[in-house]
Tab-separated table of C-alpha atoms and ligand atoms in Angstrom:
chain	number	residue	atom	x	y	z
A	1	MET	CA	98.848	94.034	106.293
A	2	THR	CA	95.848	93.789	104.027
A	3	ARG	CA	93.871	90.889	102.718
A	4	LYS	CA	94.558	89.733	99.191
A	5	GLY	CA	92.452	91.614	96.651
A	6	TRP	CA	92.549	95.010	98.353
A	7	CYS	CA	94.328	97.861	96.645
A	8	PRO	CA	97.871	97.533	97.972
A	9	GLY	CA	100.036	100.374	99.181
A	10	ALA	CA	103.346	100.866	100.921
A	11	LEU	CA	101.594	100.777	104.293
A	12	ARG	CA	99.230	97.973	103.294
A	13	PRO	CA	101.271	95.492	101.247
A	14	MET	CA	99.570	92.659	99.435
A	15	PRO	CA	100.753	89.065	99.661
A	16	ALA	CA	101.517	87.716	96.174
A	17	GLY	CA	102.977	84.478	94.865
A	18	ASP	CA	106.506	85.914	95.038
A	19	GLY	CA	106.327	87.697	98.403
A	20	LEU	CA	104.870	91.033	99.505
A	21	LEU	CA	103.898	93.600	96.896
A	22	LEU	CA	104.197	97.279	97.881
A	23	ARG	CA	102.614	99.896	95.622
A	24	ILE	CA	104.391	103.265	95.786
A	25	ARG	CA	102.424	106.364	94.798
A	26	PRO	CA	104.911	109.077	93.840
A	27	HIS	CA	103.924	112.649	94.700
A	28	GLY	CA	103.086	114.442	91.469
A	29	SER	CA	103.814	111.212	89.504
A	30	ARG	CA	107.507	112.033	89.838
A	31	PHE	CA	110.495	110.516	91.620
A	32	ASP	CA	113.503	112.723	92.284
A	33	PRO	CA	116.991	111.269	91.639
A	34	GLY	CA	117.457	110.258	95.284
A	35	GLN	CA	114.134	108.426	95.324
A	36	VAL	CA	115.016	106.563	92.117
A	37	ALA	CA	118.296	105.371	93.621
A	38	GLY	CA	116.651	104.564	96.945
A	39	LEU	CA	113.880	102.482	95.373
A	40	ALA	CA	116.358	100.554	93.244
A	41	GLY	CA	118.346	99.755	96.379
A	42	ILE	CA	115.291	98.679	98.386
A	43	SER	CA	114.188	96.361	95.579
A	44	GLU	CA	117.663	94.868	95.280
A	45	ILE	CA	118.254	94.324	98.996
A	46	PHE	CA	114.808	93.533	100.411
A	47	GLY	CA	112.764	92.465	97.372
A	48	ASN	CA	113.328	90.088	94.485
A	49	GLY	CA	114.609	92.789	92.134
A	50	GLN	CA	111.339	92.830	90.171
A	51	ILE	CA	109.571	96.173	89.774
A	52	ASP	CA	106.202	96.803	88.135
A	53	LEU	CA	105.142	100.036	86.474
A	54	GLY	CA	101.413	100.368	87.120
A	55	SER	CA	98.672	101.663	84.833
A	56	ARG	CA	98.068	104.589	87.203
A	57	ALA	CA	101.607	105.937	87.172
A	58	THR	CA	102.627	103.951	90.238
A	59	LEU	CA	105.592	101.702	90.937
A	60	GLN	CA	105.347	98.341	92.685
A	61	LEU	CA	108.120	96.646	94.589
A	62	ARG	CA	107.752	92.869	94.297
A	63	GLY	CA	108.955	89.968	96.380
A	64	VAL	CA	109.563	91.936	99.572
A	65	ARG	CA	110.316	89.650	102.507
A	66	GLU	CA	107.896	89.852	105.438
A	67	ASP	CA	110.741	90.109	107.943
A	68	ALA	CA	112.108	93.136	106.033
A	69	LEU	CA	108.827	95.045	105.857
A	70	SER	CA	109.429	97.457	108.738
A	71	GLU	CA	112.915	98.327	107.436
A	72	VAL	CA	111.531	98.863	103.915
A	73	GLN	CA	108.823	101.175	105.274
A	74	HIS	CA	111.416	103.041	107.338
A	75	ARG	CA	113.514	103.635	104.216
A	76	LEU	CA	110.461	104.694	102.212
A	77	GLY	CA	109.708	107.197	104.968
A	78	GLU	CA	113.215	108.619	104.688
A	79	LEU	CA	112.609	108.991	100.945
A	80	GLU	CA	109.339	110.849	101.702
A	81	LEU	CA	107.353	108.130	99.990
A	82	LEU	CA	105.314	106.996	102.985
A	83	ASP	CA	101.970	108.533	103.984
A	84	ALA	CA	100.947	109.240	107.557
A	85	ASP	CA	98.466	106.364	107.623
A	86	PRO	CA	96.947	103.757	105.272
A	87	ARG	CA	93.715	105.724	104.890
A	88	LEU	CA	95.506	108.782	103.519
A	89	GLU	CA	97.695	106.624	101.319
A	90	ALA	CA	94.707	104.825	99.807
A	91	ARG	CA	92.961	108.025	98.725
A	92	ARG	CA	96.092	109.626	97.232
A	93	ASN	CA	95.334	108.207	93.789
A	94	ILE	CA	96.493	111.205	91.781
A	95	MET	CA	97.951	110.802	88.310
A	96	VAL	CA	99.780	113.786	86.822
A	97	THR	CA	100.609	114.388	83.177
A	98	PRO	CA	104.277	113.804	82.310
A	99	PHE	CA	104.109	116.893	80.064
A	100	TRP	CA	103.926	119.507	82.843
A	101	LYS	CA	106.409	122.341	82.835
A	102	VAL	CA	107.878	124.354	85.677
A	103	GLY	CA	105.598	127.326	86.310
A	104	ASP	CA	102.501	125.932	84.570
A	105	GLY	CA	100.758	125.351	87.910
A	106	THR	CA	100.448	121.565	87.587
A	107	GLN	CA	102.577	120.637	90.579
A	108	ALA	CA	101.003	123.343	92.763
A	109	ILE	CA	97.503	122.063	91.924
A	110	THR	CA	98.671	118.539	92.790
A	111	ARG	CA	100.001	119.624	96.188
A	112	GLU	CA	96.757	121.455	96.946
A	113	LEU	CA	94.702	118.430	95.993
A	114	GLU	CA	96.844	116.131	98.138
A	115	ALA	CA	96.350	118.452	101.118
A	116	ALA	CA	92.607	118.764	100.504
A	117	LEU	CA	92.145	114.988	100.304
A	118	ARG	CA	93.274	114.663	103.926
A	119	LYS	CA	89.887	116.070	104.934
A	120	ALA	CA	87.789	114.627	102.123
A	121	PRO	CA	85.003	112.064	102.663
A	122	GLU	CA	85.740	108.355	102.459
A	123	LEU	CA	86.385	107.236	98.887
A	124	PRO	CA	86.124	103.785	97.259
A	125	PRO	CA	89.515	102.078	96.775
A	126	LYS	CA	89.953	102.634	93.037
A	127	PHE	CA	88.635	106.197	92.948
A	128	GLY	CA	91.239	108.449	91.357
A	129	PHE	CA	92.172	111.848	89.960
A	130	ALA	CA	93.968	112.949	86.783
A	131	ILE	CA	95.708	116.309	86.624
A	132	ASP	CA	96.158	116.734	82.903
A	133	THR	CA	97.236	120.357	82.717
A	134	GLY	CA	100.354	120.127	80.589
A	135	GLU	CA	100.709	121.935	77.309
A	136	ARG	CA	98.736	119.160	75.608
A	137	PRO	CA	96.274	116.604	77.049
A	138	ALA	CA	97.589	113.095	77.597
A	139	LEU	CA	95.543	111.298	80.248
A	140	GLN	CA	92.059	111.249	78.767
A	141	ALA	CA	92.159	107.471	78.190
A	142	ALA	CA	93.657	106.733	81.610
A	143	SER	CA	91.484	105.629	84.503
A	144	ALA	CA	90.370	108.564	86.661
A	145	ASP	CA	87.113	109.763	88.202
A	146	ILE	CA	87.781	113.481	88.514
A	147	ARG	CA	89.884	115.255	85.915
A	148	ILE	CA	91.485	118.690	85.957
A	149	GLU	CA	92.265	119.594	82.348
A	150	ARG	CA	92.567	122.564	80.058
A	151	ALA	CA	90.095	124.114	77.624
A	152	GLY	CA	92.007	126.648	75.595
A	153	GLY	CA	93.665	128.854	78.181
A	154	ASP	CA	91.228	127.925	80.980
A	155	LEU	CA	91.257	125.193	83.584
A	156	LEU	CA	88.474	122.645	83.277
A	157	LEU	CA	86.958	120.373	85.920
A	158	ARG	CA	85.428	117.255	84.387
A	159	ILE	CA	84.140	113.988	85.755
A	160	ASP	CA	84.465	110.584	84.182
A	161	GLY	CA	81.443	109.644	82.129
A	162	MET	CA	80.813	113.212	80.921
A	163	ALA	CA	82.256	114.673	77.725
A	164	LEU	CA	82.011	118.268	78.922
A	165	GLY	CA	83.361	119.982	81.990
A	166	GLU	CA	83.114	123.222	83.916
A	167	ARG	CA	85.546	126.092	83.404
A	168	VAL	CA	87.096	126.875	86.773
A	169	GLY	CA	89.466	129.482	88.107
A	170	ARG	CA	92.895	128.603	89.459
A	171	GLU	CA	91.825	129.715	92.935
A	172	THR	CA	88.614	127.695	92.977
A	173	VAL	CA	89.501	124.471	91.183
A	174	ILE	CA	90.268	122.413	94.290
A	175	ALA	CA	87.266	123.737	96.197
A	176	ARG	CA	85.003	122.796	93.283
A	177	ALA	CA	86.599	119.346	93.087
A	178	LEU	CA	85.806	118.830	96.780
A	179	GLU	CA	82.197	119.869	96.246
A	180	VAL	CA	81.934	117.229	93.524
A	181	LEU	CA	83.523	114.687	95.895
A	182	ASP	CA	80.981	115.501	98.595
A	183	TRP	CA	78.184	114.953	96.113
A	184	PHE	CA	79.717	111.685	94.862
A	185	SER	CA	80.087	110.256	98.351
A	186	GLY	CA	76.318	110.525	98.763
A	187	THR	CA	75.526	108.593	95.555
A	188	GLY	CA	76.619	105.210	96.922
A	189	HIS	CA	78.515	104.368	93.722
A	190	ARG	CA	82.103	103.140	93.512
A	191	ARG	CA	83.161	104.988	90.345
A	192	MET	CA	82.125	108.340	88.943
A	193	ALA	CA	81.106	106.957	85.533
A	194	GLN	CA	78.688	104.571	87.269
A	195	ALA	CA	77.053	107.472	89.081
A	196	VAL	CA	76.672	109.406	85.820
A	197	ALA	CA	75.353	106.353	83.948
A	198	ALA	CA	72.784	105.805	86.711
A	199	GLY	CA	71.398	109.268	86.022
A	200	SER	CA	72.815	111.064	89.068
A	201	ASP	CA	73.127	114.769	88.443
A	202	PRO	CA	76.548	116.127	89.428
A	203	PRO	CA	76.877	119.707	90.727
A	204	LEU	CA	78.823	120.916	87.675
A	205	HIS	CA	78.039	123.515	85.010
A	206	ALA	CA	79.347	121.164	82.336
A	207	ASP	CA	79.314	123.201	79.142
A	208	ALA	CA	82.953	123.353	77.996
A	209	THR	CA	84.930	120.895	75.874
A	210	PRO	CA	88.415	119.807	76.966
A	211	ASP	CA	91.322	120.243	74.585
A	212	THR	CA	91.529	117.355	72.116
A	213	GLN	CA	94.078	114.665	72.844
A	214	ALA	CA	96.352	113.274	70.123
A	215	PRO	CA	96.355	109.487	69.475
A	216	LEU	CA	98.421	107.590	72.021
A	217	GLU	CA	100.909	106.453	69.347
A	218	GLU	CA	101.677	110.095	68.634
A	219	ILE	CA	102.007	110.925	72.335
A	220	LEU	CA	104.456	108.077	72.843
A	221	ARG	CA	106.628	109.361	70.008
A	222	SER	CA	106.709	112.871	71.453
A	223	GLY	CA	109.049	112.268	74.368
A	224	PRO	CA	112.153	110.217	75.043
A	225	PHE	CA	110.088	107.636	76.931
A	226	LEU	CA	111.663	104.499	78.309
A	227	PHE	CA	109.368	101.506	78.022
A	228	ALA	CA	109.114	98.333	80.077
A	229	PRO	CA	107.050	95.671	78.238
A	230	PHE	CA	104.245	94.447	80.510
A	231	GLY	CA	105.364	97.139	82.962
A	232	ALA	CA	107.968	94.658	84.199
A	233	ALA	CA	111.192	96.447	85.124
A	234	THR	CA	114.027	95.501	87.451
A	235	SER	CA	116.115	97.071	90.175
A	236	GLU	CA	119.036	96.960	87.743
A	237	ALA	CA	117.073	98.922	85.123
A	238	LEU	CA	116.040	101.468	87.746
A	239	SER	CA	119.635	101.775	88.970
A	240	GLU	CA	120.637	102.694	85.437
A	241	LEU	CA	118.487	105.823	85.813
A	242	ALA	CA	119.566	106.681	89.358
A	243	GLY	CA	120.984	110.093	88.442
A	244	GLN	CA	117.690	111.193	86.882
A	245	ALA	CA	114.370	112.513	88.038
A	246	LEU	CA	111.650	110.341	86.510
A	247	ARG	CA	108.092	111.141	85.549
A	248	LEU	CA	105.793	108.151	85.702
A	249	THR	CA	103.020	107.518	83.204
A	250	PRO	CA	100.037	105.180	82.794
A	251	TRP	CA	101.684	103.656	79.692
A	252	ARG	CA	104.226	101.303	81.371
A	253	ALA	CA	106.857	103.888	80.565
A	254	VAL	CA	108.874	106.528	82.381
A	255	LEU	CA	110.009	109.895	81.117
A	256	PRO	CA	113.465	110.869	82.383
A	257	GLU	CA	113.991	114.584	82.900
A	258	GLY	CA	117.512	114.399	81.472
A	259	THR	CA	119.351	112.540	78.723
A	260	VAL	CA	119.694	108.792	79.171
A	261	HIS	CA	121.551	106.129	77.203
A	262	SER	CA	119.896	102.940	78.283
A	263	GLU	CA	120.726	99.306	77.684
A	264	LEU	CA	117.913	97.912	79.786
A	265	TRP	CA	114.846	99.866	78.681
A	266	ARG	CA	113.107	99.817	75.321
A	267	THR	CA	113.094	103.111	73.500
A	268	ASP	CA	111.165	102.374	70.288
A	269	PRO	CA	107.463	103.253	70.686
A	270	ASP	CA	106.719	101.016	67.687
A	271	ASP	CA	108.130	97.922	69.396
A	272	PRO	CA	105.499	95.157	68.896
A	273	LEU	CA	105.926	94.119	72.527
A	274	LEU	CA	104.285	97.399	73.501
A	275	ARG	CA	101.111	96.336	71.685
A	276	VAL	CA	100.457	93.566	74.216
A	277	SER	CA	99.543	93.661	77.890
A	278	ALA	CA	99.862	90.728	80.233
A	279	CYS	CA	99.608	90.411	83.994
A	280	THR	CA	101.897	88.319	86.183
A	281	GLY	CA	99.771	85.220	85.519
A	282	ALA	CA	100.750	81.761	86.749
A	283	PRO	CA	102.709	80.907	88.771
A	284	GLY	CA	103.252	84.405	90.275
A	285	CYS	CA	99.564	85.060	90.920
A	286	ALA	CA	97.454	82.500	92.742
A	287	SER	CA	94.319	83.578	90.835
A	288	ALA	CA	95.778	82.517	87.479
A	289	SER	CA	95.411	79.092	85.900
A	290	VAL	CA	97.509	80.022	82.839
A	291	GLU	CA	100.926	81.445	82.017
A	292	THR	CA	100.522	84.855	80.380
A	293	ARG	CA	103.688	86.760	79.497
A	294	GLY	CA	105.419	84.033	77.510
A	295	LEU	CA	102.261	83.673	75.435
A	296	ALA	CA	101.984	87.442	74.981
A	297	ARG	CA	105.602	87.592	73.725
A	298	GLN	CA	104.838	84.786	71.294
A	299	LEU	CA	101.716	86.534	69.971
A	300	ALA	CA	103.101	90.104	69.856
A	301	PRO	CA	104.471	89.814	66.276
A	302	HIS	CA	100.904	89.056	65.120
A	303	VAL	CA	99.479	92.298	66.542
A	304	PRO	CA	99.386	95.069	63.911
A	305	ALA	CA	100.119	98.704	64.714
A	306	GLY	CA	97.144	100.479	66.225
A	307	ARG	CA	95.689	97.279	67.751
A	308	HIS	CA	96.139	95.923	71.245
A	309	LEU	CA	96.144	92.385	72.633
A	310	HIS	CA	95.594	91.712	76.327
A	311	VAL	CA	96.470	88.325	77.825
A	312	SER	CA	94.950	88.112	81.292
A	313	GLY	CA	95.448	85.392	83.884
A	314	CYS	CA	91.836	85.730	85.018
A	315	ALA	CA	88.743	87.874	84.546
A	316	LYS	CA	90.019	90.582	86.908
A	317	GLY	CA	92.156	92.061	84.117
A	318	CYS	CA	94.788	93.765	86.299
A	319	ALA	CA	97.182	94.546	83.438
A	320	HIS	CA	94.676	96.383	81.248
A	321	PRO	CA	91.346	97.175	82.940
A	322	ALA	CA	89.956	98.817	79.793
A	323	ALA	CA	88.787	97.081	76.598
A	324	ALA	CA	91.474	95.834	74.189
A	325	SER	CA	91.152	94.934	70.486
A	326	VAL	CA	91.331	91.317	71.613
A	327	THR	CA	91.471	90.029	75.174
A	328	LEU	CA	92.426	86.463	76.051
A	329	THR	CA	91.236	85.601	79.538
A	330	GLY	CA	92.557	82.509	81.291
A	331	ARG	CA	90.006	80.113	82.702
A	332	ASP	CA	90.599	76.565	83.950
A	333	GLY	CA	93.881	76.266	82.064
A	334	CYS	CA	92.485	77.494	78.708
A	335	PHE	CA	91.602	80.912	77.252
A	336	ASP	CA	88.378	82.710	76.415
A	337	LEU	CA	88.583	85.252	73.588
A	338	ILE	CA	86.786	88.574	74.013
A	339	PRO	CA	86.827	90.924	70.990
A	340	ASP	CA	86.827	94.675	71.746
A	341	GLY	CA	86.239	94.095	75.429
A	342	PRO	CA	87.851	93.809	78.861
A	343	ALA	CA	89.006	90.635	80.602
A	344	GLY	CA	85.636	90.171	82.263
A	345	GLY	CA	83.674	90.722	79.030
A	346	GLU	CA	81.452	88.274	77.179
A	347	PRO	CA	83.604	85.689	75.310
A	348	LEU	CA	83.095	85.032	71.627
A	349	LEU	CA	85.213	81.859	71.771
A	350	ARG	CA	85.897	79.614	74.761
A	351	ARG	CA	88.403	76.986	75.830
A	352	LEU	CA	91.123	77.948	73.350
A	353	THR	CA	94.518	76.336	73.823
A	354	THR	CA	97.959	77.851	73.237
A	355	GLU	CA	98.489	75.656	70.155
A	356	ASN	CA	95.749	77.249	68.073
A	357	LEU	CA	96.003	80.804	69.444
A	358	PRO	CA	98.437	82.280	66.861
A	359	ASP	CA	96.048	81.415	64.005
A	360	VAL	CA	93.015	82.609	65.936
A	361	ILE	CA	94.717	85.896	66.838
A	362	ARG	CA	95.822	86.530	63.267
A	363	GLY	CA	92.237	86.035	62.154
A	364	HIS	CA	90.810	88.421	64.730
A	365	LEU	CA	93.419	91.150	64.432
A	366	GLY	CA	93.689	91.080	60.664
A	367	SER	CA	97.456	90.511	60.666
B	1	SF4	S1	94.404	89.495	86.265
B	1	SF4	FE1	96.329	88.397	86.472
B	1	SF4	S2	97.440	89.389	88.159
B	1	SF4	FE2	95.280	90.057	88.265
B	1	SF4	S3	94.331	88.626	89.709
B	1	SF4	FE3	94.008	87.783	87.651
B	1	SF4	S4	95.724	86.405	87.283
B	1	SF4	FE4	96.273	87.694	89.030
């Protein structure tokens, strides 16, 4: 078991206000139909039926009972969702584009990277990889430190904080990624962008531009995605998809590989609820002094298309680590307002109460 505040995993669950939280990292950002059914069952029997979709294409089982932990881990092992040890699990932060196709090499690159990471140097907890080698780029705004992308017909190796990358061959891409990892581990930084910003000089011939990504709104309209506002799904909603393989995404959405008629998932990418992020907040998280999701639902109709509102229980900003058009950060029972910034950013307004927030939000978002 890990202390609160560490990155949780299936082998190192995190105590939360509603029981243990187990973060499951699917291989290749994909669950096969048996894994989908198995996870729904585990959540129903041993958890509280609440399931989170994470911003790094992970799935979190909530409310798992401590006395059921060993049985849950046993079942996850049978589903091939348990790593050999917590150290290997922690470094397997690999996000894969949902737009890969059979034969395009994406899954093979992922397997090679997973194998190579077993021998890689120690990595900071949040260090991650994005394999964005589908027919169009999709993960450029998602959190990752090392990216494998495409530039025209070539593979590209790029690190966070740099606009350009190095063209690499299919046979050398993983070896080059490991060389960059070796270099990074000697910088003493926790994230790649920090190392670049500090002036460290990575061992990359960065002279090629990655393919240009379409706006996220367009990406979300391009597939039959199933959305869970706030990333909050349930065992019942997952059971509804049990006959499907699912591709996970960083957008609080899953992409089923087959046709689905769902009652329990949202299917409209223009749903205003998808323009707001909110963490568990109070009372589920002990770090929060404010309720978050009810407020976010109330404010969602005031958020215009193309803008994003983040309601965070505290400055940690779990639900949306990046900047949002407006972030409301809970503090001592009230909210600070941060325009165009993350939850820990510099507030423009302080000590706002829920009564005056709709007017304030309308003013700041131009709705
Ligand atoms: S951001 Fe929300 S979920 Fe994360 S620690 Fe703060 S209150 Fe808890």
